[in-house]
mmCIF file with all atom_site columns, C-alpha atoms in Angstrom:
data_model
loop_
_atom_site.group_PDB
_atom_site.id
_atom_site.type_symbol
_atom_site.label_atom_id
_atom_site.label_alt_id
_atom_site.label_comp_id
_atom_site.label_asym_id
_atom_site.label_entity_id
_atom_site.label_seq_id
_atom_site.pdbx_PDB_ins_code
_atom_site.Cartn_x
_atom_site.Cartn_y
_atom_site.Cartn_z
_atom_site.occupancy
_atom_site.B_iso_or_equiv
_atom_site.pdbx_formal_charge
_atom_site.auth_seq_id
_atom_site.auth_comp_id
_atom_site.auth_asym_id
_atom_site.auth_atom_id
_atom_site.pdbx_PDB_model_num
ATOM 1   C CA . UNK A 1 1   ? 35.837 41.933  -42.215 1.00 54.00 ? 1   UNK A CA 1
ATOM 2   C CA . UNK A 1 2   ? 37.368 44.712  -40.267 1.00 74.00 ? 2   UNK A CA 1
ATOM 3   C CA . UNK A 1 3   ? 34.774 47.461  -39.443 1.00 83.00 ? 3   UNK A CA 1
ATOM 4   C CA . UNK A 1 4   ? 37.421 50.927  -40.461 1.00 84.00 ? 4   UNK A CA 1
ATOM 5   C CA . UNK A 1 5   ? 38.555 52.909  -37.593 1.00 87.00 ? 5   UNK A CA 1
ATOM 6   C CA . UNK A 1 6   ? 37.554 57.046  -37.097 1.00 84.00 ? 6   UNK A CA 1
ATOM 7   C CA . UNK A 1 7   ? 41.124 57.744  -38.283 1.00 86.00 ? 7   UNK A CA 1
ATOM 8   C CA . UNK A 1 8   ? 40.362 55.615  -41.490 1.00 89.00 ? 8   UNK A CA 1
ATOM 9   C CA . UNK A 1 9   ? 36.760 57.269  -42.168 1.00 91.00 ? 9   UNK A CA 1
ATOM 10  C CA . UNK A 1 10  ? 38.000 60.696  -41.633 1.00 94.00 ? 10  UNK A CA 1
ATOM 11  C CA . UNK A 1 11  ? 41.436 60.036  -44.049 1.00 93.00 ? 11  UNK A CA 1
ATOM 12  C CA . UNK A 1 12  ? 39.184 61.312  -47.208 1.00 94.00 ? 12  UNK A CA 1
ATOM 13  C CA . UNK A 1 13  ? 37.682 64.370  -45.617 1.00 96.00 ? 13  UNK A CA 1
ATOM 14  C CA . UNK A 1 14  ? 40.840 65.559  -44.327 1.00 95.00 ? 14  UNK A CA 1
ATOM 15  C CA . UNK A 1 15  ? 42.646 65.085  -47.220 1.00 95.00 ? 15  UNK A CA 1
ATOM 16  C CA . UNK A 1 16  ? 40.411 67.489  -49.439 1.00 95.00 ? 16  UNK A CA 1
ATOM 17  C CA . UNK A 1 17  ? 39.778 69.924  -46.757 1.00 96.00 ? 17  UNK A CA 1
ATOM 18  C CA . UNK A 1 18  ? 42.708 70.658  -44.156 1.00 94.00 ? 18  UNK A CA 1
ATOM 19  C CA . UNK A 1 19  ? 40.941 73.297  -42.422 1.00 96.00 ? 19  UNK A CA 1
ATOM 20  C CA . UNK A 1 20  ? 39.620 71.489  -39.976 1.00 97.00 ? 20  UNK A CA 1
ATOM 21  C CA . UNK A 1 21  ? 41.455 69.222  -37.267 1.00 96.00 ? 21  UNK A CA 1
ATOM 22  C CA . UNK A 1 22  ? 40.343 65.519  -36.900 1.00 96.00 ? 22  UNK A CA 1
ATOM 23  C CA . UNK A 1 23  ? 38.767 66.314  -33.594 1.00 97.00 ? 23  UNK A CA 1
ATOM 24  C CA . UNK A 1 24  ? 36.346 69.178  -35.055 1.00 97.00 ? 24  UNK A CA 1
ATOM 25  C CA . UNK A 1 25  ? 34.633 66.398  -36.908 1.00 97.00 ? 25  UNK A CA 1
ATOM 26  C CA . UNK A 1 26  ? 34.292 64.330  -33.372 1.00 96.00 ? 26  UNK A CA 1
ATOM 27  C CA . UNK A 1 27  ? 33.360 66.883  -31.917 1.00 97.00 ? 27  UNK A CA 1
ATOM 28  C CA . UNK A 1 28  ? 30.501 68.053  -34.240 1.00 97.00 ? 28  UNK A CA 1
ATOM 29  C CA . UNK A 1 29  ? 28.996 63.894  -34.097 1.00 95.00 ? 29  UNK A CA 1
ATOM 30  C CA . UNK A 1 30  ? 29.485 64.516  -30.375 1.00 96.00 ? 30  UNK A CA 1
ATOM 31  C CA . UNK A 1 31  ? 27.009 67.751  -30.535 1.00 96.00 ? 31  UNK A CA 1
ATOM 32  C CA . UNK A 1 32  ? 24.935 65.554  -32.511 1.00 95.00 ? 32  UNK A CA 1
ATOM 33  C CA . UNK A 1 33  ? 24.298 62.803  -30.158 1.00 94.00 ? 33  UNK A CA 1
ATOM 34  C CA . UNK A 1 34  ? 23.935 65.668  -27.606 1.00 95.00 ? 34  UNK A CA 1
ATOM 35  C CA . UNK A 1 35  ? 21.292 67.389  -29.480 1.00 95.00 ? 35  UNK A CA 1
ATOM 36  C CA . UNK A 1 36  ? 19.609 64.208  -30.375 1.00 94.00 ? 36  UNK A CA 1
ATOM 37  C CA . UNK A 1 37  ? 19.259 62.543  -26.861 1.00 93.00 ? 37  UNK A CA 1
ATOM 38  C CA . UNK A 1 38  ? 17.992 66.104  -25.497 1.00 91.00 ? 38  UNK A CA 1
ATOM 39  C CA . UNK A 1 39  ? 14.709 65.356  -28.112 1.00 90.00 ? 39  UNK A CA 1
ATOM 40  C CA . UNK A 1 40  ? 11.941 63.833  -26.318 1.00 90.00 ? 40  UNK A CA 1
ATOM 41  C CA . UNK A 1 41  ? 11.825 61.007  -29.296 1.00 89.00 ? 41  UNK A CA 1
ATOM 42  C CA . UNK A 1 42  ? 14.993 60.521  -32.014 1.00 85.00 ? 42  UNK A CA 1
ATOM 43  C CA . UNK A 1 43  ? 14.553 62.372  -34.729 1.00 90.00 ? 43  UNK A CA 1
ATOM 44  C CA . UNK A 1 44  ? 16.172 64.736  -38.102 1.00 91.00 ? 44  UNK A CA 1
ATOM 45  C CA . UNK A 1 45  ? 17.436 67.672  -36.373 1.00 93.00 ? 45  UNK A CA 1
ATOM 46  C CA . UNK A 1 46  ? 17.735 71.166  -38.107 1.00 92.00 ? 46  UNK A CA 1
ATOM 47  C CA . UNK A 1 47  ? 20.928 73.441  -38.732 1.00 94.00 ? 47  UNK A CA 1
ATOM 48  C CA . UNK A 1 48  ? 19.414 75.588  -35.716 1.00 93.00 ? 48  UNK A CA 1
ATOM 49  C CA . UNK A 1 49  ? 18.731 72.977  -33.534 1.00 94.00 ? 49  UNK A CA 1
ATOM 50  C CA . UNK A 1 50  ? 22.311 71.498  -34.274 1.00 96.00 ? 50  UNK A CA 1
ATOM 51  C CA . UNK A 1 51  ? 24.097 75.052  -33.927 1.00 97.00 ? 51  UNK A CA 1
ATOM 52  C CA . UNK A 1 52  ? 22.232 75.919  -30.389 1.00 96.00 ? 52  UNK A CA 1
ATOM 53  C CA . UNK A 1 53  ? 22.853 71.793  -29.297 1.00 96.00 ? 53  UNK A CA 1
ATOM 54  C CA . UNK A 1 54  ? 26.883 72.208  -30.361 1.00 96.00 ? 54  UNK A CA 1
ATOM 55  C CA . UNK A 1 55  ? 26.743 75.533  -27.997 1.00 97.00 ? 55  UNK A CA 1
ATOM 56  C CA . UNK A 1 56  ? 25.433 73.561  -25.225 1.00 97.00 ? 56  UNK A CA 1
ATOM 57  C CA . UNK A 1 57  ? 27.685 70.847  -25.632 1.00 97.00 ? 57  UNK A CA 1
ATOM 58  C CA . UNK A 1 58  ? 30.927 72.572  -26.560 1.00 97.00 ? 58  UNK A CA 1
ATOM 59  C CA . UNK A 1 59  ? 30.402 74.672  -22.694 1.00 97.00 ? 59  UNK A CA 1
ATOM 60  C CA . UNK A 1 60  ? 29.579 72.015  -21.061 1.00 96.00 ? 60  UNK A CA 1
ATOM 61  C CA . UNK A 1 61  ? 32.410 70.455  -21.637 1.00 97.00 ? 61  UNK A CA 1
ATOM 62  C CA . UNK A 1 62  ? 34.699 72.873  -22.322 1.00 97.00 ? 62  UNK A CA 1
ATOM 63  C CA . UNK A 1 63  ? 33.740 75.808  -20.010 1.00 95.00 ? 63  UNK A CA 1
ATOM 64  C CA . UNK A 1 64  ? 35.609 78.859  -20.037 1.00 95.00 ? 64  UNK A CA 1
ATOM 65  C CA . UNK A 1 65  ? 38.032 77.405  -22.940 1.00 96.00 ? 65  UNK A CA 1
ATOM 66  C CA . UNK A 1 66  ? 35.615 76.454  -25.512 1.00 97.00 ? 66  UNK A CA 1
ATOM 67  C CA . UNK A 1 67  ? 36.411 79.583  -27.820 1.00 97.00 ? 67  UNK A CA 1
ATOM 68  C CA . UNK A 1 68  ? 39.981 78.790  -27.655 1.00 97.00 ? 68  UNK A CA 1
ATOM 69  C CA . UNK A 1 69  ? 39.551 75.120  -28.258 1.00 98.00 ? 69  UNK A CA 1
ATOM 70  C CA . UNK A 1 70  ? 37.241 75.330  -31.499 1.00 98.00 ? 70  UNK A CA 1
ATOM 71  C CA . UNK A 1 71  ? 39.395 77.886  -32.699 1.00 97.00 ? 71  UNK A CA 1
ATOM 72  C CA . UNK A 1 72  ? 42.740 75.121  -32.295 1.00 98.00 ? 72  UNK A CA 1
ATOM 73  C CA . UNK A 1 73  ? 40.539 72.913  -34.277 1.00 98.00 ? 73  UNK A CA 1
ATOM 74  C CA . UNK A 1 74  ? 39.874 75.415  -37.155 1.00 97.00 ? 74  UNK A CA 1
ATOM 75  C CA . UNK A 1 75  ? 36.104 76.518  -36.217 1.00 98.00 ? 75  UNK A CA 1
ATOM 76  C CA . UNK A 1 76  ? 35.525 80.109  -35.691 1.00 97.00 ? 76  UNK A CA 1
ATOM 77  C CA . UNK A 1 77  ? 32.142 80.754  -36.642 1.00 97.00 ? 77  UNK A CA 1
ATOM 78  C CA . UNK A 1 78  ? 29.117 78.887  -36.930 1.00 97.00 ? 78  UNK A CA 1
ATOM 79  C CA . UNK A 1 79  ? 29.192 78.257  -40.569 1.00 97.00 ? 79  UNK A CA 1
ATOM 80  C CA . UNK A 1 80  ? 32.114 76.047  -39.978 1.00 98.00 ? 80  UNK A CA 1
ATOM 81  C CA . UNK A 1 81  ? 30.174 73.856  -38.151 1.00 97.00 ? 81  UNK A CA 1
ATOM 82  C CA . UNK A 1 82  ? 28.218 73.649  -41.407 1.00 97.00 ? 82  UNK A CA 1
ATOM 83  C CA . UNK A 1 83  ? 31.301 72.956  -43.769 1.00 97.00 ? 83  UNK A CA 1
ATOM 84  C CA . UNK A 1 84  ? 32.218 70.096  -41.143 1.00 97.00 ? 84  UNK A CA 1
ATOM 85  C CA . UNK A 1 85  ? 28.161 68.291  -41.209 1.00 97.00 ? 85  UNK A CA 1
ATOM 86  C CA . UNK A 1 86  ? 28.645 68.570  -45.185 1.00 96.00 ? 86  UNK A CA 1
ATOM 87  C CA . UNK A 1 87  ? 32.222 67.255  -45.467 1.00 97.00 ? 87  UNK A CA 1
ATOM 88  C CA . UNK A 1 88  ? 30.468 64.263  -43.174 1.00 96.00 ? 88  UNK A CA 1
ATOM 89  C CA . UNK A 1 89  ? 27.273 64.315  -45.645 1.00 95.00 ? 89  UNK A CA 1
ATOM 90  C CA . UNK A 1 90  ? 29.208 64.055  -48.265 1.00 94.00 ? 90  UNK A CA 1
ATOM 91  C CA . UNK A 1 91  ? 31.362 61.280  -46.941 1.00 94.00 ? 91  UNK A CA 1
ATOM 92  C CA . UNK A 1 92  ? 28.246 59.457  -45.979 1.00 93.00 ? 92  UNK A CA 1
ATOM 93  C CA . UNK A 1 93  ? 28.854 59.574  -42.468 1.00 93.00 ? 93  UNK A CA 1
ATOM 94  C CA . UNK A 1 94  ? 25.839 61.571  -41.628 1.00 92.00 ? 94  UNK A CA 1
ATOM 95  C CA . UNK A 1 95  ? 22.984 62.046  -43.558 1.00 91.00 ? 95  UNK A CA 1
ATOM 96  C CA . UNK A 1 96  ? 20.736 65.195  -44.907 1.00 92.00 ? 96  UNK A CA 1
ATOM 97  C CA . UNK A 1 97  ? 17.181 66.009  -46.094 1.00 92.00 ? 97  UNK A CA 1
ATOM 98  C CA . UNK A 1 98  ? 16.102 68.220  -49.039 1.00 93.00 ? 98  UNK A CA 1
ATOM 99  C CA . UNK A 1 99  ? 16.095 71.211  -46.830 1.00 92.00 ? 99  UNK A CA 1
ATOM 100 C CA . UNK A 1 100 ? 18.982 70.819  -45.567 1.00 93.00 ? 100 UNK A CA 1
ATOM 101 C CA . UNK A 1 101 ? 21.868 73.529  -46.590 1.00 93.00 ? 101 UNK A CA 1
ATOM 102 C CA . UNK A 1 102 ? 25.237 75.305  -45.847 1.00 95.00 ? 102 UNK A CA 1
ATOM 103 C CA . UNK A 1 103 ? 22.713 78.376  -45.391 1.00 94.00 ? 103 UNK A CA 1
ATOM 104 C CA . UNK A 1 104 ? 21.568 76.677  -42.183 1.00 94.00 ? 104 UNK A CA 1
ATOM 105 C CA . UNK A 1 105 ? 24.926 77.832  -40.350 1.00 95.00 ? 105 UNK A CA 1
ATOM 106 C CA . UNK A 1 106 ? 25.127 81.227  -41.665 1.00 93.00 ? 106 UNK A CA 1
ATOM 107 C CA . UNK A 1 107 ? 22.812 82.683  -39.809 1.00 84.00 ? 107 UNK A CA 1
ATOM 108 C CA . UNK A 1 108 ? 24.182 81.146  -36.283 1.00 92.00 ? 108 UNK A CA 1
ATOM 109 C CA . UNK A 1 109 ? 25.450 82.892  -33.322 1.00 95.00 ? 109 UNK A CA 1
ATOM 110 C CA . UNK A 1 110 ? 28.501 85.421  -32.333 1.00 95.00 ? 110 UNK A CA 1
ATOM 111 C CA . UNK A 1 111 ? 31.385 82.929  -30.656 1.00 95.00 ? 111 UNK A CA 1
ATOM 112 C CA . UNK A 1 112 ? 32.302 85.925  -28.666 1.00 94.00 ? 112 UNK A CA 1
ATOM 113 C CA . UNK A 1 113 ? 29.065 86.310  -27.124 1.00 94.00 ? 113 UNK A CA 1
ATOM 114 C CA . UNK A 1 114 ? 28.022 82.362  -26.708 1.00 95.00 ? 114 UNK A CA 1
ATOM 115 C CA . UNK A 1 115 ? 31.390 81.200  -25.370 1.00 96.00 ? 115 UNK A CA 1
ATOM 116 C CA . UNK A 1 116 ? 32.876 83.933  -23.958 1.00 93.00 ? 116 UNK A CA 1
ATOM 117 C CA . UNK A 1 117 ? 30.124 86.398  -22.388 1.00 91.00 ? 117 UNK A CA 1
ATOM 118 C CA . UNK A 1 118 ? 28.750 83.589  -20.441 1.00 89.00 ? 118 UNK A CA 1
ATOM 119 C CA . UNK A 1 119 ? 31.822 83.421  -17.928 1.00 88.00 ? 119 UNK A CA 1
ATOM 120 C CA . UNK A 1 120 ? 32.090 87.553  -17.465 1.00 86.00 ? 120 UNK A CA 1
ATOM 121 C CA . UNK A 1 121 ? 30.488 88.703  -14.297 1.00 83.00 ? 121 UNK A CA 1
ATOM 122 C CA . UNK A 1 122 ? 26.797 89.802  -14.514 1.00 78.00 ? 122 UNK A CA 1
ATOM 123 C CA . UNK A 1 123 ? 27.664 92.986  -12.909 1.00 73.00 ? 123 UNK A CA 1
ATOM 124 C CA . UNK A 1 124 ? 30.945 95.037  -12.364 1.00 65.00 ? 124 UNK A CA 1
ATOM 125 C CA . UNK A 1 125 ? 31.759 94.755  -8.602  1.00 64.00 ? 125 UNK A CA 1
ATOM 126 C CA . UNK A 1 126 ? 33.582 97.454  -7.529  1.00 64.00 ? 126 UNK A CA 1
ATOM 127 C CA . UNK A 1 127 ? 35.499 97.443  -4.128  1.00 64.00 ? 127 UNK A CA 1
ATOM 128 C CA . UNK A 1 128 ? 34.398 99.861  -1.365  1.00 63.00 ? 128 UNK A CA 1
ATOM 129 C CA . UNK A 1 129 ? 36.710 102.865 -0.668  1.00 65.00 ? 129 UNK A CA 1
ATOM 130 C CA . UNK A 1 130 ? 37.549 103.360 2.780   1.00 63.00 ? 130 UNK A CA 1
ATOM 131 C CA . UNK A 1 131 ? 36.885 106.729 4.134   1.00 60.00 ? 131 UNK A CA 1
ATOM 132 C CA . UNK A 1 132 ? 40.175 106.527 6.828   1.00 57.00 ? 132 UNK A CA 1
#
């Protein structure tokens, strides 16, 4: 039996929502496994905990670009994220508790200020005028 490929397990989800790129979905099981090894034992991890492991993530490996990068891939916000965990919930590729809700990623961070304001200088420098 052949085990399906990601392209195969994503066909469903991307057919009934399109506004999301195939690689938003890797990326948000990538800030998964991220946020899961950082626990000191495996573990259900939160909407929080998943939003502030994503951030981590998404600047480590993306730096300077991340904003721009999400954004390619459809996520703009941080209840996107959410939308993407439930399309995967609801495809049974990830799973969920009773608690667990959309809500959870409404409450999240600005993008502006998580990917962007962390690569501005701390201070303005301003160059010294000569007195000639």
């Amino acid at each position: 039996m052949n085990n399906p490929s990601l392209d195969d397990l994503l066909a469903p989800i991307l057919l009934k929502d399109d506004r999301y790129q195939a690689q938003a979905y890797v990326f948000v099981r990538e800030g998964l496994d991220h946020t899961v090894r950082k626990l000191e034992k495996p573990r259900h991890v939160s909407g929080g905990e998943l939003l502030e492991g994503m951030r981590e993530y998404a600047l480590q490996e993306y730096g300077p670009v991340t904003k721009r990068v999400l954004s390619e891939w459809g996520i703009n916000e941080c209840v996107d994220f959410g939308h993407i965990v439930f399309n995967l919930v609801n495809e049974g590729l990830l799973g969920k508790t009773e608690e667990d809700s959309i809500e959870d990623f409404m409450e999240g961070y600005d993008f502006h200020e998580a990917f962007i304001q962390p690569f501005r200088p701390k201070k303005p420098s301003a160059c010294p005028v000569s007195a000639d």
